[in-house]
């Protein structure tokens, strides 16, 4: 009995995760080096596979691996001896709490914005002044790879500075997110230890006093900013009463239901060597999944702007999450970027990104698609007979723009994007907030701001292996589908291979807006299809790696179904899959189905 391809892939992933957790590869390397050094004769240059297996079995490595890969529930029910309470986590689809132990450790480096004293470690007083919390995000991943955000928690780690031996344990209650932010989802037992140990620890009283003072300072800053924001809003409404209906978003709720100034969701973010250009960054943001915040019952859209770490961990979010990430990346590339809040067609609220060039060029970036649009404002005083530039972008109105330092409300007579002038220095058109007021609550190091954004992680997906796995699964699904229709299936590998340049060309065009390589692809297809034969191809793009789900979507296209269910003489089928990887294990999956057959009149 053989496993289905998707189950086999899942099993491989579980085994790989377990082997990585046990550091089996590192232990094998150590034993290999030891065996070569101690057991081989000087004239013996190579170690046979049989000798290595014997060495691994003699040291108990194979037995340990087999025990760990024996997927039983006995270990789940054993309590950790150091845990005062049994940890629980929200699991599966039955809204029940399942006891689940996991024991893992992490080494987190503590940084300061300012320069340190060479290689000298900071003392306890300096450490106490670093107010950035540890942001922990809990997600749930089902067997199909779909992720759900379960909890988001900011851990105050500085209590360890007042412990006598540099170690402390605490228990935190994790709450749900969004509409379930008041519902407990589990208990987390945490053990904190400073490494290397501090030469001198602080008293717990000093630590508690410092934290209390920071809380008072934070509350006062938030109160003053709220007073200022209310005053700014009153002044904005006095300019024109119709401003009350404009989408001017000063505060937004995060995943924990906490109101934060929108400027705090933006910080310049550098992608290191993972993304080379602003357009490649736009493509990366585009391939992250789109999902609106869930709403319980009827009514309008649920309010939820995710913090960057929560957004990246679950690899999907709403349009505001995409726009905030893209704006942060473009700021990291040195561009003057802003998030725009307004509406699309039919008055649907939307957020997108705008960059202002040094020559005055205004460019809109749609974070959900990666498309770019040059804004050329229409002249409202122009004669109706005169031809006006027709906008290509989907945006209708704009209420405000903001980034990490600025917030400006649109106070022009009309909020229509088509006729808006984006001279942000003209206070008769854009009412600014005080940059000092924004800095007090949103600048790096401000106790009210979010912690520094985490660096982007390189993809862990092997593009070639994943492409091949999805392609094999699709071949199997197509063959089964045709068998149900009473049709035989003959695959042509050469034709499948010839589809690769087209998929690479499509991804290149999505990233750069430049079309290239189609001429060679078309010429190769003409040579591969004999006279009197017909060729049909259907490319489609996904941002997930579930072959069965992709196949079901493809069948909903009449043109694709016509290819998959092709009937005729000398029918040959082809399918090619190409996975393009991006940071944070995001990916663009291109699939192309094709067929060729002899035309019969």
Tab-separated table of C-alpha atoms in Angstrom, residues 66 69-70 73-74 97 175 196 247 263 268 336 345 379 385 406 467 484 494 514 575 594:
chain	number	residue	atom	x	y	z
A	66	UNK	CA	13.593	5.512	15.704
A	69	UNK	CA	10.048	9.046	14.963
A	70	UNK	CA	7.628	6.638	16.673
A	73	UNK	CA	0.999	10.117	22.313
A	74	UNK	CA	2.795	8.890	25.443
A	97	UNK	CA	-8.398	22.979	24.652
A	175	UNK	CA	-5.211	35.680	24.775
A	196	UNK	CA	26.585	35.599	29.879
A	247	UNK	CA	-11.309	58.292	5.540
A	263	UNK	CA	2.345	55.868	12.111
A	268	UNK	CA	12.098	51.735	7.489
A	336	UNK	CA	9.872	58.912	0.122
A	345	UNK	CA	-14.758	51.482	-6.729
A	379	UNK	CA	-7.450	69.820	-14.156
A	385	UNK	CA	-14.454	69.527	-24.213
A	406	UNK	CA	4.385	62.273	9.021
A	467	UNK	CA	8.201	22.392	-8.201
A	484	UNK	CA	-13.139	9.032	-14.673
A	494	UNK	CA	9.747	17.290	-23.843
A	514	UNK	CA	9.113	44.168	-18.678
A	575	UNK	CA	2.155	20.325	-17.387
A	594	UNK	CA	-0.847	22.331	-22.371
